[in-house]
Short mmCIF file of C-alpha atoms and ligand atoms in Angstrom, two decimals:
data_model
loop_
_atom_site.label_atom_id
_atom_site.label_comp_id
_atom_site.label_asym_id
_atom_site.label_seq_id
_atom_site.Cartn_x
_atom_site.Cartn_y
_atom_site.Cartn_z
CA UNK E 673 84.05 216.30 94.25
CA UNK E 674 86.88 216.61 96.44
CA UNK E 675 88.98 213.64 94.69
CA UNK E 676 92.56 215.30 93.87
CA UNK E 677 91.93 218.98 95.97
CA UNK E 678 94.85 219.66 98.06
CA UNK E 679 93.60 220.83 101.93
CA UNK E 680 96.50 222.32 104.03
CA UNK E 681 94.96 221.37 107.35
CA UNK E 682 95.99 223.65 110.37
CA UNK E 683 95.28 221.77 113.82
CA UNK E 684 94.68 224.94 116.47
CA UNK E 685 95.36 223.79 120.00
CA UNK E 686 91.99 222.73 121.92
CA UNK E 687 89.89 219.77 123.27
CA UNK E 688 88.00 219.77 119.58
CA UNK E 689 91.93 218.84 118.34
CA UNK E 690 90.53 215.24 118.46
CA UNK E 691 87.87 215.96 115.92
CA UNK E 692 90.50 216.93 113.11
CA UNK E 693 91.48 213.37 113.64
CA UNK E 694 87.89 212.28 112.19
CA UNK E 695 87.92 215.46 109.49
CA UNK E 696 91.39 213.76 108.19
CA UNK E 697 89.47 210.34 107.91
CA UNK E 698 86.31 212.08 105.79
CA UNK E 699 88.28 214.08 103.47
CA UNK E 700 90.52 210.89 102.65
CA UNK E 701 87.26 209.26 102.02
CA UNK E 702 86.57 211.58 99.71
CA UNK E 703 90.13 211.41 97.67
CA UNK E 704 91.46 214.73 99.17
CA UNK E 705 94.92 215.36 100.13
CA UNK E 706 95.34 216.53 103.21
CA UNK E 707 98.75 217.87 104.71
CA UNK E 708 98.78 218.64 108.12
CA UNK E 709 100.17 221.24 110.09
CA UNK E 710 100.08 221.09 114.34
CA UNK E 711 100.99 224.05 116.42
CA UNK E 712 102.86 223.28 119.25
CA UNK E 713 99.39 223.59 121.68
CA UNK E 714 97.53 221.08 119.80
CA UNK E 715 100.77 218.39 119.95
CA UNK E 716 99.08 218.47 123.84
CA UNK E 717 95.41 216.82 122.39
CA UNK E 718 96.64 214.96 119.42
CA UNK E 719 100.07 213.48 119.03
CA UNK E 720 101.60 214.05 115.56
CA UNK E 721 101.87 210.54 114.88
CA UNK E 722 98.63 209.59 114.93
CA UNK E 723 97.70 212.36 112.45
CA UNK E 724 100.13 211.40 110.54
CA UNK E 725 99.28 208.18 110.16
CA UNK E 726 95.85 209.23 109.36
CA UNK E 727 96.86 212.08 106.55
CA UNK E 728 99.16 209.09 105.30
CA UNK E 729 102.07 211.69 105.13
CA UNK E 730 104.50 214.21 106.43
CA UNK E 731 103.28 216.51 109.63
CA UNK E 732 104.75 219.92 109.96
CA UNK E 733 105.11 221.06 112.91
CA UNK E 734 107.53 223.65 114.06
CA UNK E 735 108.56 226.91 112.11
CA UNK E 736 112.27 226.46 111.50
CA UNK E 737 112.40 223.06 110.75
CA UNK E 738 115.74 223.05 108.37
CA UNK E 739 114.77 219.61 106.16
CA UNK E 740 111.24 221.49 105.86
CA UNK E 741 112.84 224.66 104.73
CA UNK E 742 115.23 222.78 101.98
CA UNK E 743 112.38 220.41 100.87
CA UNK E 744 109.73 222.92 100.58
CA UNK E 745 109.82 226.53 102.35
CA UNK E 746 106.54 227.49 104.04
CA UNK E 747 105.52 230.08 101.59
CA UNK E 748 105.33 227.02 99.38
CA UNK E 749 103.66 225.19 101.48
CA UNK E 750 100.62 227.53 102.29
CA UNK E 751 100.47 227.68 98.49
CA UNK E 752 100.08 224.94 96.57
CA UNK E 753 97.01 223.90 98.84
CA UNK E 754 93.35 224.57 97.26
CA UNK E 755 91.84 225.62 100.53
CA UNK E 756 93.63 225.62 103.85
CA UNK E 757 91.32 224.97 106.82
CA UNK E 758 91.89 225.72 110.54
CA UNK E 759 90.46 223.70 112.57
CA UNK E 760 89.81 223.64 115.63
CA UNK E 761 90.81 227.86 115.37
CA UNK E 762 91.71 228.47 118.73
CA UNK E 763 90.88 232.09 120.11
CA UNK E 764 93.86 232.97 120.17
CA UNK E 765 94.97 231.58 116.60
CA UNK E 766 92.06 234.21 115.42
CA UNK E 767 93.43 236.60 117.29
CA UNK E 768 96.89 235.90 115.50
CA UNK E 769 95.54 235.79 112.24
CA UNK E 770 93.18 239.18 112.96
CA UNK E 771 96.36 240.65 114.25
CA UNK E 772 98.37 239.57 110.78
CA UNK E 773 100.93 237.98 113.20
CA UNK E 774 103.85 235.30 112.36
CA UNK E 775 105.63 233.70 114.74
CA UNK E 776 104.86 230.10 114.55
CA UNK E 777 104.12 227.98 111.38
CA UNK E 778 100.53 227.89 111.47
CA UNK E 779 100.17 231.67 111.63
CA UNK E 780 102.94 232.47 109.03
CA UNK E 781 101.55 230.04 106.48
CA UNK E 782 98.44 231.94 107.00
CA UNK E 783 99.87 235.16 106.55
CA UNK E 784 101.97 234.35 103.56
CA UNK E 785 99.35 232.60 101.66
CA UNK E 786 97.07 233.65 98.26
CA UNK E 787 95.09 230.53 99.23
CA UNK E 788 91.64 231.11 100.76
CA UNK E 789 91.01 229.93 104.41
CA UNK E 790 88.09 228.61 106.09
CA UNK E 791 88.48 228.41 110.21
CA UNK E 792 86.07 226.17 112.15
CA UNK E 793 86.22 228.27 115.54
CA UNK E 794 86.25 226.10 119.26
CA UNK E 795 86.40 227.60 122.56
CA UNK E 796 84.77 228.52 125.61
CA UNK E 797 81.66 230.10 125.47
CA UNK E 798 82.98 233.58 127.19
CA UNK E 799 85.76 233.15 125.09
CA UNK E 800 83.75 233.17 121.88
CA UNK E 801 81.60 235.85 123.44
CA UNK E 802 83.77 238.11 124.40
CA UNK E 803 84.24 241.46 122.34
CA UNK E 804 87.88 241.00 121.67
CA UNK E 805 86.82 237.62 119.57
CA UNK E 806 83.80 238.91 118.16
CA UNK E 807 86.15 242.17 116.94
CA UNK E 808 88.53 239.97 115.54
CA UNK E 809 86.04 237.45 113.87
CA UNK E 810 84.40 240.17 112.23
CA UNK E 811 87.77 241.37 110.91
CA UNK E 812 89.05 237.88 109.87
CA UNK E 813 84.88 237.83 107.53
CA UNK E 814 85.83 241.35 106.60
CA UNK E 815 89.54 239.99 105.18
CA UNK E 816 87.17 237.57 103.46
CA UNK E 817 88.18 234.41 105.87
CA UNK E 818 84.84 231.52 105.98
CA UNK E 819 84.33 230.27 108.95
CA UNK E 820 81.88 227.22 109.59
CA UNK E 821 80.26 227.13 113.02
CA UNK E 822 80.53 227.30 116.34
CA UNK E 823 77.62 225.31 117.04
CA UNK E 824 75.94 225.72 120.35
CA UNK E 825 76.06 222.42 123.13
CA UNK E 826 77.82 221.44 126.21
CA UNK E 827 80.74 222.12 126.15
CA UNK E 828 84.13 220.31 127.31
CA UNK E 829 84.65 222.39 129.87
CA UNK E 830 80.89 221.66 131.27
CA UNK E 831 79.24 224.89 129.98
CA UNK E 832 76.40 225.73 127.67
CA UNK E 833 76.11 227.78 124.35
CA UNK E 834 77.80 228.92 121.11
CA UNK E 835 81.61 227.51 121.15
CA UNK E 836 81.67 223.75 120.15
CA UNK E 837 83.56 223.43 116.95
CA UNK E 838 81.20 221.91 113.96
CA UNK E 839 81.17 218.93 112.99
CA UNK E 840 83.52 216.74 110.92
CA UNK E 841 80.67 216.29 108.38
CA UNK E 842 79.56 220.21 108.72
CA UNK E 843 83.31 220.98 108.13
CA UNK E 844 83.50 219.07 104.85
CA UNK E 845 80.28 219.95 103.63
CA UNK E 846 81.80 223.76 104.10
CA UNK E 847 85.27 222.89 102.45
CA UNK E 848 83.08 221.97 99.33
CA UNK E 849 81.27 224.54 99.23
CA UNK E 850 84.48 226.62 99.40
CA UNK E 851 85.80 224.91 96.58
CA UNK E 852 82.66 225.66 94.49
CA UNK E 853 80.60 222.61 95.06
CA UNK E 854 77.18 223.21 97.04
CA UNK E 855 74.01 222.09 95.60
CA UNK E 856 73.33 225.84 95.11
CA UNK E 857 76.79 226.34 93.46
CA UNK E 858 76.11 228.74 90.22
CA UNK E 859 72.67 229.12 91.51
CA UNK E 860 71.44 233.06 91.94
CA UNK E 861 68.74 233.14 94.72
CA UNK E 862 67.44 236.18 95.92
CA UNK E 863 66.12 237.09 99.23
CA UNK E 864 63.91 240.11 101.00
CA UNK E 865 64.07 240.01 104.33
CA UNK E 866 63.60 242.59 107.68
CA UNK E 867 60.55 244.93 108.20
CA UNK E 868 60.15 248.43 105.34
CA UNK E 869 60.13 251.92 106.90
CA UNK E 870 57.16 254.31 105.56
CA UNK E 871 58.07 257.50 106.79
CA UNK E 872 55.18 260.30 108.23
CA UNK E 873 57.62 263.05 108.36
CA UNK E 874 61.51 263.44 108.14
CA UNK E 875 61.79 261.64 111.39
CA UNK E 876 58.48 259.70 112.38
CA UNK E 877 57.82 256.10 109.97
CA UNK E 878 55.24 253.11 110.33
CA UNK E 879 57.47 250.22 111.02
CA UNK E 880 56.46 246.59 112.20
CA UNK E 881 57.79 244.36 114.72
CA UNK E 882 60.00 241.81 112.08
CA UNK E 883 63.42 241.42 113.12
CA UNK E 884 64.53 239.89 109.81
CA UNK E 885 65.95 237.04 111.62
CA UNK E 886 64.13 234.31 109.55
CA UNK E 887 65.56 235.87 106.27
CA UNK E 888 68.96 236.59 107.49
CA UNK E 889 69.22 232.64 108.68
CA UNK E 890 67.80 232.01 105.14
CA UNK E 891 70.17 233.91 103.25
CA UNK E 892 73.16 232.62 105.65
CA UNK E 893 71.48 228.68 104.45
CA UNK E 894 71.78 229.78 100.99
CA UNK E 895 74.82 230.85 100.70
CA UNK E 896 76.13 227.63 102.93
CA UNK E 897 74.95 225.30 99.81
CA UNK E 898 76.77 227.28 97.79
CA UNK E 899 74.03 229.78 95.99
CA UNK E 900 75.19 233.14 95.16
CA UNK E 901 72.42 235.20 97.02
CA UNK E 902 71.75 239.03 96.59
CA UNK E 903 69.89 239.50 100.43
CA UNK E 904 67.74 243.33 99.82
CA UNK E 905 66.96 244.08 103.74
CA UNK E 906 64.74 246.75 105.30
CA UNK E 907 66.20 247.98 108.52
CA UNK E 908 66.48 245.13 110.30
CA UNK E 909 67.84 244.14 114.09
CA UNK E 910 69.62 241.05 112.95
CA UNK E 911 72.93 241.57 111.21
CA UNK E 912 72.80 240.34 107.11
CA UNK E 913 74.06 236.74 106.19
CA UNK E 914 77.66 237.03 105.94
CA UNK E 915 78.86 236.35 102.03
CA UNK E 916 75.39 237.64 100.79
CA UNK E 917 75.46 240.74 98.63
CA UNK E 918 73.36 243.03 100.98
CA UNK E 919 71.26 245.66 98.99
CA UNK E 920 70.10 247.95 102.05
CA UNK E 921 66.23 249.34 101.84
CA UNK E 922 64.15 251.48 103.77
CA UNK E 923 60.27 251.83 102.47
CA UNK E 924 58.44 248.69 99.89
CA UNK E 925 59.13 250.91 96.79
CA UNK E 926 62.60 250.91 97.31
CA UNK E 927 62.82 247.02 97.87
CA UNK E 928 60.69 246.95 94.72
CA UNK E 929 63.56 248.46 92.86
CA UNK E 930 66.11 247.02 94.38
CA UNK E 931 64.43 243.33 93.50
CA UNK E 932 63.98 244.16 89.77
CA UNK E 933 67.34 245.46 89.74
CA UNK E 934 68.94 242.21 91.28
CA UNK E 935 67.00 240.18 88.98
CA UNK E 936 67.17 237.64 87.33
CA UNK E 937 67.41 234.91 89.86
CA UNK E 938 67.06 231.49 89.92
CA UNK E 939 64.84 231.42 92.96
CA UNK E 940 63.11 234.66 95.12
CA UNK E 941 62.41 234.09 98.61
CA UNK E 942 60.28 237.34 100.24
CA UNK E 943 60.43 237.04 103.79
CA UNK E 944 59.92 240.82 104.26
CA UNK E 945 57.42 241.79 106.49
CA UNK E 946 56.91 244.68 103.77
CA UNK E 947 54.49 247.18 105.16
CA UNK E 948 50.95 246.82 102.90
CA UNK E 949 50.66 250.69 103.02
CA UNK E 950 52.34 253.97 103.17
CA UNK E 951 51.64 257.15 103.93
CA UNK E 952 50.18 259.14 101.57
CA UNK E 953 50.58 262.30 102.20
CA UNK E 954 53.73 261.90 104.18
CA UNK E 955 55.11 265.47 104.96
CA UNK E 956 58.26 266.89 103.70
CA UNK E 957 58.55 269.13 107.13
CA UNK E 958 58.66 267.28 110.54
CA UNK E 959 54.80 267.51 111.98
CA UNK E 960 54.13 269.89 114.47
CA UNK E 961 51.38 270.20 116.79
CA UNK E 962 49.62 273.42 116.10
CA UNK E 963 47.54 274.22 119.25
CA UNK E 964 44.52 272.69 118.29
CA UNK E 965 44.78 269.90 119.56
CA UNK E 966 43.92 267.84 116.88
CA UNK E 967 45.76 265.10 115.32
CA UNK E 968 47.35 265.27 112.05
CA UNK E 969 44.87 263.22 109.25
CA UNK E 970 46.96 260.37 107.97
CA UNK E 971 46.21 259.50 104.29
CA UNK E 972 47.13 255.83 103.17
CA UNK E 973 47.73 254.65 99.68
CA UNK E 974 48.53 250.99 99.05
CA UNK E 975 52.22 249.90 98.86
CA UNK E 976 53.56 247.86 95.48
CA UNK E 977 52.98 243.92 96.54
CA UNK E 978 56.52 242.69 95.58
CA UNK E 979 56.00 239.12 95.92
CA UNK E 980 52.64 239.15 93.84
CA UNK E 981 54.73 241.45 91.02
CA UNK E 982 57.75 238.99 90.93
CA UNK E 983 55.15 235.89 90.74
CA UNK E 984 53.60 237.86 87.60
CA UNK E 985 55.93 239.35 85.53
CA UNK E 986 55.85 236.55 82.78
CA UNK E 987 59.27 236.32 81.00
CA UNK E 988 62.55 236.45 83.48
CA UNK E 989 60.59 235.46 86.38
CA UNK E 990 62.70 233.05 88.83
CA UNK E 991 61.76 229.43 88.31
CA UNK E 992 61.08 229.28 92.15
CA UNK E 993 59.18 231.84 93.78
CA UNK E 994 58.64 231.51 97.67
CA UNK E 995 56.24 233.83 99.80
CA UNK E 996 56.07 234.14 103.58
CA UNK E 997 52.56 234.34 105.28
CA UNK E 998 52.47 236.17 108.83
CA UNK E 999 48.53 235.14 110.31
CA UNK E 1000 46.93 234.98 113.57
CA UNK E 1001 43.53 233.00 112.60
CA UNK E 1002 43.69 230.04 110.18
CA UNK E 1003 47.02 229.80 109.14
CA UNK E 1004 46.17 227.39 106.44
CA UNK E 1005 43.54 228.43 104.84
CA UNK E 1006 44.92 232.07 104.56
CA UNK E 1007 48.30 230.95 103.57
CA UNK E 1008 46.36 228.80 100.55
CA UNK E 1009 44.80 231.71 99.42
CA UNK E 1010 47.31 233.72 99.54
CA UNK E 1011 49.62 231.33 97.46
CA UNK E 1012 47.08 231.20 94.66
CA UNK E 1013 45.92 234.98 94.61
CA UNK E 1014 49.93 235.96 94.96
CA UNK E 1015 50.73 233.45 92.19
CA UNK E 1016 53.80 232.30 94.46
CA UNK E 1017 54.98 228.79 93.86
CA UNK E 1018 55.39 227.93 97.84
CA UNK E 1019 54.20 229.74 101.04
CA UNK E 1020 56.06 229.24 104.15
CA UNK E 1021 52.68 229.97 106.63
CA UNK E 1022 53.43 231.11 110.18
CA UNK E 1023 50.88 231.71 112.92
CA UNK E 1024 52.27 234.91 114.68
CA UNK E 1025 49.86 234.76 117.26
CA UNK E 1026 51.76 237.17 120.03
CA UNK E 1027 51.88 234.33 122.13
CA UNK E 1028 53.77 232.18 119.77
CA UNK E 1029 56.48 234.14 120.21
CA UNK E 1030 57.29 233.94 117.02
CA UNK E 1031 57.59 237.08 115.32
CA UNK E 1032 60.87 238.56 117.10
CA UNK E 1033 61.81 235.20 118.74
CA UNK E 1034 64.09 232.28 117.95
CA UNK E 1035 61.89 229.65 116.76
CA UNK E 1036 59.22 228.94 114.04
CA UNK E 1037 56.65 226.58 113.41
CA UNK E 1038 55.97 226.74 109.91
CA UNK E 1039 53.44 224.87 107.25
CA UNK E 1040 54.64 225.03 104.02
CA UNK E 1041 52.68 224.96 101.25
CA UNK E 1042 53.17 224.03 97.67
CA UNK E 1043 51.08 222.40 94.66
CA UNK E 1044 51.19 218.90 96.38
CA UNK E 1045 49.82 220.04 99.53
CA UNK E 1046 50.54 221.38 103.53
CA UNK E 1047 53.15 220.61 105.05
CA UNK E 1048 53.19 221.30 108.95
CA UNK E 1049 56.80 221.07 110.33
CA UNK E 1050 57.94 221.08 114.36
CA UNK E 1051 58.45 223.78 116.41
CA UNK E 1052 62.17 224.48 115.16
CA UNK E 1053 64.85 227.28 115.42
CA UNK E 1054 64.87 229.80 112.85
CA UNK E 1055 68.40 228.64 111.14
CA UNK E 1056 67.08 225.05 111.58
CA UNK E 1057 63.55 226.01 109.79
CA UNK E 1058 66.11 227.80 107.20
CA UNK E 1059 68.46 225.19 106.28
CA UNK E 1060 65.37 222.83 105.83
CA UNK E 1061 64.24 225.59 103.11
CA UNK E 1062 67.27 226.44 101.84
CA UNK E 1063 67.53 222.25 101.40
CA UNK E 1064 64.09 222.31 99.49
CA UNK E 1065 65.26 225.36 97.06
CA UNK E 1066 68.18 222.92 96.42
CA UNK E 1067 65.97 219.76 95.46
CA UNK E 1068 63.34 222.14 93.51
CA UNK E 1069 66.11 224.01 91.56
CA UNK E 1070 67.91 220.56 90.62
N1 CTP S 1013 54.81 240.94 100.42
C1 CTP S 1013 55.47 241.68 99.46
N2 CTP S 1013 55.10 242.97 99.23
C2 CTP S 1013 54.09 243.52 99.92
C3 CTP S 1013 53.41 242.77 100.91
C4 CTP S 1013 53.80 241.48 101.15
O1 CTP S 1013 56.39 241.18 98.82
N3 CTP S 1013 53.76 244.77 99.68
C5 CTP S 1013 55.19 239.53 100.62
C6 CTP S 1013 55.83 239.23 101.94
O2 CTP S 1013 57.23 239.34 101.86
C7 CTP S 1013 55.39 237.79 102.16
C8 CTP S 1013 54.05 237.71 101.52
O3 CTP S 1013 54.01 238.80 100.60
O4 CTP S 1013 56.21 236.89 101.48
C9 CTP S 1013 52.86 237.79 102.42
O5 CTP S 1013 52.82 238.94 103.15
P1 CTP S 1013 51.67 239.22 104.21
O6 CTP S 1013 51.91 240.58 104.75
O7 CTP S 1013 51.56 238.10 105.17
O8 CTP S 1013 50.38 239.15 103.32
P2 CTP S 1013 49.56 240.34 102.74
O9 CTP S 1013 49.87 240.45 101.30
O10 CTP S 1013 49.75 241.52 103.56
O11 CTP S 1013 48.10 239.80 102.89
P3 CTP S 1013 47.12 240.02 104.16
O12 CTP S 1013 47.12 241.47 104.40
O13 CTP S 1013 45.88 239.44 103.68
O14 CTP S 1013 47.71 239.23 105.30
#
């Protein structure tokens, strides 16, 4: 699916510089065209000849070079490319490109192209940490730049975390996905995620402990494999999936509306931790004590179950509908139930035990269930437990 798309491939200057070598290889493989551009930094990793010879064409490599400028002037060249991918981006080539600045020929091709970009960021740990790149990464998502990784490991420079540029093979699965393929690509899947808000009074609410990490590393899988996903959140501690559509929610009757008004969908994921009850008689005027000393008398009605309405509304409901089951006593047998008195299609069961440190934490150990059976996967991190999911809503939506 790449045969004949035309990649303008910007080499930033860093250690990863020798991966871009292997990325050339791959998207050859795959009957791209790849044109490659070095800054002067990464001429110090990877010598222009050798990428050359791999690209199996011209390198450009300075800003004013004249025969460049009479063959084809840079504007050009930043436009008749399909995608144009930076990789490794350097910190400071993000900070360039944040900053809208021009004075070599990576960043003015940048800033003079229509094209979209896609940067696979690689640096130091602190360096990707610090505010100034997290500022400017948010500004380069908010300009509507992709980015694919960092990935966390040891690094080159012999420390540990979030900084090592993806993967040849992550890059390229990205790049399609850019250029519309994915296995999701057309696909609507909709996801509820974070805990709901019943409020008491103006100011006091019944909340739960969900940090709406699992969903958000769901909807950020989804939208990887290319699915267009509308991600309705309660207030949540985790930041939405970048490139969702985020629908914003505070109590389970207003994610109710805001799922029937997203529908329809291919596929419905609830990971919500929606609260099963609200208050009642929840009072217009904040509660004050009156001298009594007795407590106000909470009334509780039952809250809408979302999951159980989507799984039951008959015409227009998504193909694939996918509950989540928190439990602290027999996972399984609980999650079973609930997947045939919901009338879900899968359960994702997790045992949320305190101890687990699950709910809040990084990791998940989930059991999925479906028609054919349980399924009990490892102990995993919550974006690894999502891309295996979002992999599954691929093969069941084929
Ligand atoms: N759910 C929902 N709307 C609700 C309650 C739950 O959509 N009002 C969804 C959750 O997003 C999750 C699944 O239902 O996908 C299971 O939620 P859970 O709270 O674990 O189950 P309950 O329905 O509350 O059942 P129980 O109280 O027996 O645990």
């Amino acid at each position: 699916m790449l045969a004949g798309k035309r990649i303008l491939l910007i080499i930033g200057g860093g250690i990863a510089a020798y991966k871009a070598l292997d990325l050339i290889r791959r998207l050859k493989e795959r009957g791209a065209a790849v044109t490659p551009v070095l800054t002067r930094a990464a001429e110090e990793f990877v010598t222009p000849l050798s990428v050359g010879a791999l690209a199996g064409g011209k390198v450009h490599r300075a800003l004013f070079d004249l025969t460049d400028e009479a063959e084809m002037g840079h504007i050009q060249l930043s436009r008749v490319a399909d995608l144009i991918v930076v990789a490794p981006a350097t910190a400071d080539l993000m900070a360039k490109m944040a900053g809208g600045h021009a004075d070599d020929l990576a960043s003015t091709l940048i800033l003079a192209t229509d094209t979209r970009v896609l940067i696979a960021p690689a640096m130091n740990v602190r360096m990707w940490q610090h505010p100034a790149t997290q500022r400017n990464l948010a500004m380069l998502r908010g300009d509507g730049v992709l980015t694919v990784g960092p990935n966390d490991g040891d690094m080159a420079c012999g420390e540990f975390g979030p900084g090592r540029m993806a993967e040849p093979l992550e890059i390229v699965a990205a790049i399609e996905t850019a250029l519309g393929g994915g296995p999701l690509a057309g696909r609507h899947v909709l996801v509820t995620s974070g805990p709901t808000h019943e409020p008491i009074d103006p100011v006091r609410y019944i909340a739960n402990r969900s940090s709406g990490a699992q969903g958000a590393a769901l909807g950020a899988a989804l939208v990887a494999l290319g699915a267009r996903v509308t991600f309705v959140t309660g207030p949540a501690t985790v930041p939405p999936p970048p490139g969702a559509h985020v629908v914003q929610v505070e109590t389970a009757a207003e994610m109710l509306a805001a799922v029937e008004a997203a529908l329809p969908a291919d596929a419905a994921v609830f990971a919500a931790a929606v609260a099963d009850w609200r208050v009642a008689n929840a009072s217009g005027a904040k509660l004050k004590k009156d001298g009594s000393g007795r407590a106000p008398a909470l009334e509780f009605a039952e809250n809408p179950d979302i999951l159980a309405t989507v799984s039951q509304m008959g015409p227009g409901r998504p193909r694939l509908v996918v509950g989540f089951a928190a439990e602290t006593d027999d996972v399984l047998a609980h999650a079973s139930a609930k997947r045939a008195r919901k009338g879900c299609d899968w359960i994702v069961a997790n045992d949320v035990r305190p101890a687990t440190g699950i709910m809040g934490g990084t990791e998940n150990e989930v059991t999925l269930v479906t028609a054919d059976g349980a399924e009990a996967w490892p102990r995993l991190r919550k974006d690894e437990v999502a891309r295996r999911l979002a992999a599954r809503i691929a093969g069941a939506l084929q």
